Amino acid sequence: DVKVTQSSRYLVKRTGEKVFLECVQDMDHENMFWYRQDPGLGLRLIYFSYDVKMKEKGDIPEGYSVSREKKERFSLILESASTNQTSMYLCASSLGVLDTQYFGPGTRLTVL
Amino acid sequence: DQQVKQNSPSLSVQEGRISILNCDYTNSMFDYFLWYKKYPAEGPTFLISISSIKDKNEDGRFTVFLNKSAKHLSLHIVPSQPGDSAVYFCAARPFQGAQKLVFGQGTRLTINP
């Protein structure tokens, strides 16, 4: 079974803090994704990566950056957290372009 | 600009009856559609998909229908079971070869015993 793990299930941070969300997949998948889920808006793509050190902006990249130094790990970085970044963050991975995306359990981030 | 829309935020169905979840899209370039199911405190899991060259795909109790002319997708669950209570997201791929998916807002399905 594919396993996608996220470093924290719940996180509380203060405005202006730098926040790191980590995601690890154990199936040698090429593609990795970061989404945020908000009520009434569904899942929106923040960034994705199709290879180590490669990244592409999704639909809402503002205020976020990412890092993929190793194939299995994809990090989402909030340089200076703001209250409007309070959300559920979901990481996903897929083997290839046409393949199913597998999701992690999510990190609920609250920014005070 | 929501390219994939699920206009019903919630749906309540009696156990054993049919559940029908709907999804509309605006981009005629979408070529592949998926449904994901999400339980609370878990990530979404893939349920069923359909290519734009088909109009129906069936997997056990789950059937997805695609009406390209109406730009409409639906998921039928028959018979509905209590374990089907979850949030369902439809998603679409913008064009062949695209890695990204565009998701709808989700519909919360509740199956009543």
Short mmCIF file of C-alpha atoms in Angstrom, two decimals:
data_model
loop_
_atom_site.label_atom_id
_atom_site.label_comp_id
_atom_site.label_asym_id
_atom_site.label_seq_id
_atom_site.Cartn_x
_atom_site.Cartn_y
_atom_site.Cartn_z
CA ASP A 1 0.00 0.00 0.00
CA VAL A 2 1.11 3.51 -0.75
CA LYS A 3 1.81 5.49 2.36
CA VAL A 4 1.94 9.27 2.47
CA THR A 5 2.74 10.71 5.87
CA GLN A 6 2.66 14.28 7.09
CA SER A 7 4.78 15.45 9.99
CA SER A 8 1.99 16.91 12.13
CA ARG A 9 -1.75 16.38 12.35
CA TYR A 10 -2.36 19.65 14.19
CA LEU A 11 -0.20 22.76 14.35
CA VAL A 12 -0.74 26.14 16.00
CA LYS A 13 1.53 29.02 15.03
CA ARG A 14 1.61 32.77 15.52
CA THR A 15 1.39 35.42 12.82
CA GLY A 16 4.79 36.09 11.30
CA GLU A 17 6.31 32.74 12.23
CA LYS A 18 8.06 30.59 9.64
CA VAL A 19 6.24 27.28 9.27
CA PHE A 20 7.46 24.03 7.76
CA LEU A 21 5.08 21.26 6.76
CA GLU A 22 6.75 18.00 5.83
CA CYS A 23 5.45 15.20 3.63
CA VAL A 24 7.05 11.83 2.98
CA GLN A 25 5.94 9.09 0.58
CA ASP A 26 7.33 5.58 0.56
CA MET A 27 6.49 4.40 -2.97
CA ASP A 28 9.15 6.08 -5.10
CA HIS A 29 6.57 8.35 -6.71
CA GLU A 30 7.76 10.98 -9.17
CA ASN A 31 5.07 13.56 -8.50
CA MET A 32 4.20 15.25 -5.23
CA PHE A 33 1.59 17.90 -4.49
CA TRP A 34 0.51 20.33 -1.79
CA TYR A 35 -3.14 21.35 -1.50
CA ARG A 36 -5.14 23.32 0.98
CA GLN A 37 -8.74 22.47 1.78
CA ASP A 38 -11.16 25.17 2.90
CA PRO A 39 -14.93 24.94 3.42
CA GLY A 40 -16.83 25.83 0.27
CA LEU A 41 -13.67 25.95 -1.82
CA GLY A 42 -12.66 22.31 -2.00
CA LEU A 43 -9.03 21.39 -2.59
CA ARG A 44 -6.83 24.00 -4.21
CA LEU A 45 -3.36 23.24 -5.53
CA ILE A 46 -0.55 25.30 -3.99
CA TYR A 47 2.55 23.75 -5.57
CA PHE A 48 3.60 20.50 -7.16
CA SER A 49 6.86 18.81 -8.03
CA TYR A 50 7.47 16.30 -10.81
CA ASP A 51 11.08 15.53 -9.91
CA VAL A 52 13.73 16.23 -7.31
CA LYS A 53 14.55 19.94 -7.17
CA MET A 54 11.78 20.68 -9.69
CA LYS A 55 8.67 22.61 -8.73
CA GLU A 56 5.73 24.24 -10.41
CA LYS A 57 3.25 26.77 -9.08
CA GLY A 58 -0.29 25.64 -8.63
CA ASP A 59 -3.36 27.83 -8.46
CA ILE A 60 -2.62 29.62 -5.17
CA PRO A 61 1.17 29.79 -4.61
CA GLU A 62 1.27 33.26 -3.03
CA GLY A 63 2.71 33.22 0.47
CA TYR A 64 4.13 29.72 0.09
CA SER A 65 7.33 28.09 -1.12
CA VAL A 66 8.37 24.45 -1.44
CA SER A 67 11.46 22.30 -1.31
CA ARG A 68 12.16 18.88 -2.75
CA GLU A 69 15.72 17.82 -2.05
CA LYS A 70 14.96 14.09 -2.00
CA LYS A 71 12.47 12.14 -4.07
CA GLU A 72 10.46 10.93 -1.10
CA ARG A 73 10.16 14.26 0.72
CA PHE A 74 8.27 17.42 -0.23
CA SER A 75 8.17 20.37 2.15
CA LEU A 76 5.78 23.30 2.19
CA ILE A 77 7.09 26.51 3.72
CA LEU A 78 5.15 29.48 4.96
CA GLU A 79 7.81 32.20 5.17
CA SER A 80 5.69 34.46 7.38
CA ALA A 81 2.46 32.86 8.47
CA SER A 82 -0.73 34.91 8.32
CA THR A 83 -4.20 34.25 9.71
CA ASN A 84 -5.61 33.67 6.22
CA GLN A 85 -3.32 30.65 5.94
CA THR A 86 -5.28 28.86 8.63
CA SER A 87 -6.45 25.76 6.78
CA MET A 88 -6.18 22.01 6.29
CA TYR A 89 -3.06 21.19 4.27
CA LEU A 90 -2.99 17.98 2.27
CA CYS A 91 0.00 16.38 0.61
CA ALA A 92 -0.36 13.88 -2.24
CA SER A 93 1.88 11.82 -4.49
CA SER A 94 1.49 9.93 -7.76
CA LEU A 95 3.73 7.63 -9.73
CA GLY A 96 3.24 9.22 -13.11
CA VAL A 97 1.28 11.90 -14.85
CA LEU A 98 -1.76 9.73 -15.49
CA ASP A 99 -1.73 7.91 -12.19
CA THR A 100 -3.95 8.21 -9.13
CA GLN A 101 -2.92 10.72 -6.50
CA TYR A 102 -2.58 9.30 -3.01
CA PHE A 103 -3.15 11.66 -0.12
CA GLY A 104 -1.71 11.98 3.35
CA PRO A 105 -3.96 12.48 6.41
CA GLY A 106 -3.59 16.25 6.39
CA THR A 107 -2.23 18.89 8.76
CA ARG A 108 -4.68 21.30 10.31
CA LEU A 109 -2.79 24.55 10.72
CA THR A 110 -4.11 27.37 12.85
CA VAL A 111 -2.38 30.75 12.67
CA LEU A 112 -3.21 33.05 15.58
CA ASP B 1 -13.42 31.18 -11.12
CA GLN B 2 -14.53 27.70 -10.13
CA GLN B 3 -14.00 25.42 -13.13
CA VAL B 4 -15.40 22.38 -11.34
CA LYS B 5 -18.55 22.92 -9.30
CA GLN B 6 -20.44 20.76 -6.88
CA ASN B 7 -23.54 22.81 -6.21
CA SER B 8 -24.91 20.69 -3.38
CA PRO B 9 -22.87 21.14 -0.19
CA SER B 10 -24.73 18.28 1.46
CA LEU B 11 -26.99 15.34 0.70
CA SER B 12 -28.90 13.03 2.99
CA VAL B 13 -30.05 9.58 1.80
CA GLN B 14 -31.68 6.63 3.49
CA GLU B 15 -29.68 3.43 3.79
CA GLY B 16 -30.36 1.08 0.89
CA ARG B 17 -31.49 3.83 -1.47
CA ILE B 18 -29.55 5.39 -4.33
CA SER B 19 -27.22 8.33 -3.69
CA ILE B 20 -26.58 10.65 -6.64
CA LEU B 21 -23.83 13.22 -6.39
CA ASN B 22 -23.47 15.80 -9.12
CA CYS B 23 -20.63 17.80 -10.57
CA ASP B 24 -20.54 20.42 -13.35
CA TYR B 25 -17.51 21.73 -15.18
CA THR B 26 -16.86 24.64 -17.49
CA ASN B 27 -13.67 23.71 -19.35
CA SER B 28 -14.29 21.56 -22.42
CA MET B 29 -10.58 20.65 -22.45
CA PHE B 30 -10.95 18.44 -19.37
CA ASP B 31 -10.26 14.89 -20.51
CA TYR B 32 -10.29 12.79 -17.35
CA PHE B 33 -12.55 12.92 -14.30
CA LEU B 34 -12.22 11.38 -10.86
CA TRP B 35 -14.18 11.05 -7.65
CA TYR B 36 -12.47 11.06 -4.27
CA LYS B 37 -13.99 10.23 -0.91
CA LYS B 38 -12.87 11.84 2.34
CA TYR B 39 -13.58 10.79 5.91
CA PRO B 40 -12.97 13.26 8.76
CA ALA B 41 -9.35 13.39 9.91
CA GLU B 42 -8.19 11.40 6.86
CA GLY B 43 -6.89 12.37 3.46
CA PRO B 44 -9.07 11.87 0.35
CA THR B 45 -8.98 8.41 -1.22
CA PHE B 46 -9.54 7.65 -4.88
CA LEU B 47 -12.92 6.10 -5.63
CA ILE B 48 -13.57 5.88 -9.36
CA SER B 49 -12.63 7.66 -12.58
CA ILE B 50 -13.80 8.08 -16.16
CA SER B 51 -12.12 9.12 -19.37
CA SER B 52 -13.78 11.67 -21.64
CA ILE B 53 -14.06 9.02 -24.36
CA LYS B 54 -16.53 7.09 -22.23
CA ASP B 55 -19.93 7.96 -20.83
CA LYS B 56 -20.13 5.42 -18.03
CA ASN B 57 -17.81 3.53 -15.74
CA GLU B 58 -18.92 1.06 -13.11
CA ASP B 59 -17.14 -0.43 -10.11
CA GLY B 60 -19.29 -2.47 -7.77
CA ARG B 61 -21.84 -0.20 -6.10
CA PHE B 62 -20.31 2.91 -7.69
CA THR B 63 -21.07 4.18 -11.19
CA VAL B 64 -19.88 7.41 -12.73
CA PHE B 65 -21.74 8.95 -15.65
CA LEU B 66 -20.33 11.61 -17.96
CA ASN B 67 -22.45 13.86 -20.16
CA LYS B 68 -19.96 15.83 -22.24
CA SER B 69 -22.51 17.95 -24.04
CA ALA B 70 -23.91 19.14 -20.71
CA LYS B 71 -20.46 19.23 -19.07
CA HIS B 72 -21.93 17.22 -16.23
CA LEU B 73 -20.63 14.33 -14.16
CA SER B 74 -22.52 12.25 -11.62
CA LEU B 75 -21.68 9.53 -9.14
CA HIS B 76 -24.32 6.93 -8.30
CA ILE B 77 -24.02 4.75 -5.21
CA VAL B 78 -26.41 1.81 -5.07
CA PRO B 79 -27.31 0.63 -2.51
CA SER B 80 -26.10 3.32 -0.09
CA GLN B 81 -24.52 2.09 3.12
CA PRO B 82 -23.71 3.90 6.40
CA GLY B 83 -19.99 3.61 5.62
CA ASP B 84 -20.55 5.75 2.53
CA SER B 85 -21.13 8.79 4.76
CA ALA B 86 -18.23 11.08 3.84
CA VAL B 87 -17.35 14.14 1.79
CA TYR B 88 -17.10 13.42 -1.94
CA PHE B 89 -14.94 15.53 -4.25
CA CYS B 90 -15.05 15.42 -8.01
CA ALA B 91 -11.89 16.36 -9.85
CA ALA B 92 -10.90 16.94 -13.46
CA ARG B 93 -7.63 16.94 -15.38
CA PRO B 94 -7.24 20.03 -17.58
CA PHE B 95 -5.69 18.23 -20.57
CA GLN B 96 -3.92 15.02 -21.42
CA GLY B 97 -0.55 14.90 -19.77
CA ALA B 98 -1.30 17.47 -17.10
CA GLN B 99 -0.19 16.47 -13.63
CA LYS B 100 -2.53 18.79 -11.82
CA LEU B 101 -6.15 18.17 -10.98
CA VAL B 102 -8.91 20.73 -10.47
CA PHE B 103 -11.23 19.86 -7.59
CA GLY B 104 -14.80 20.77 -6.82
CA GLN B 105 -15.96 22.11 -3.46
CA GLY B 106 -17.13 18.76 -2.15
CA THR B 107 -20.52 17.31 -1.15
CA ARG B 108 -21.09 15.90 2.32
CA LEU B 109 -23.13 12.68 2.00
CA THR B 110 -24.96 11.36 5.05
CA ILE B 111 -26.54 7.93 4.94
CA ASN B 112 -29.32 7.55 7.49
CA PRO B 113 -30.13 4.10 8.92
#
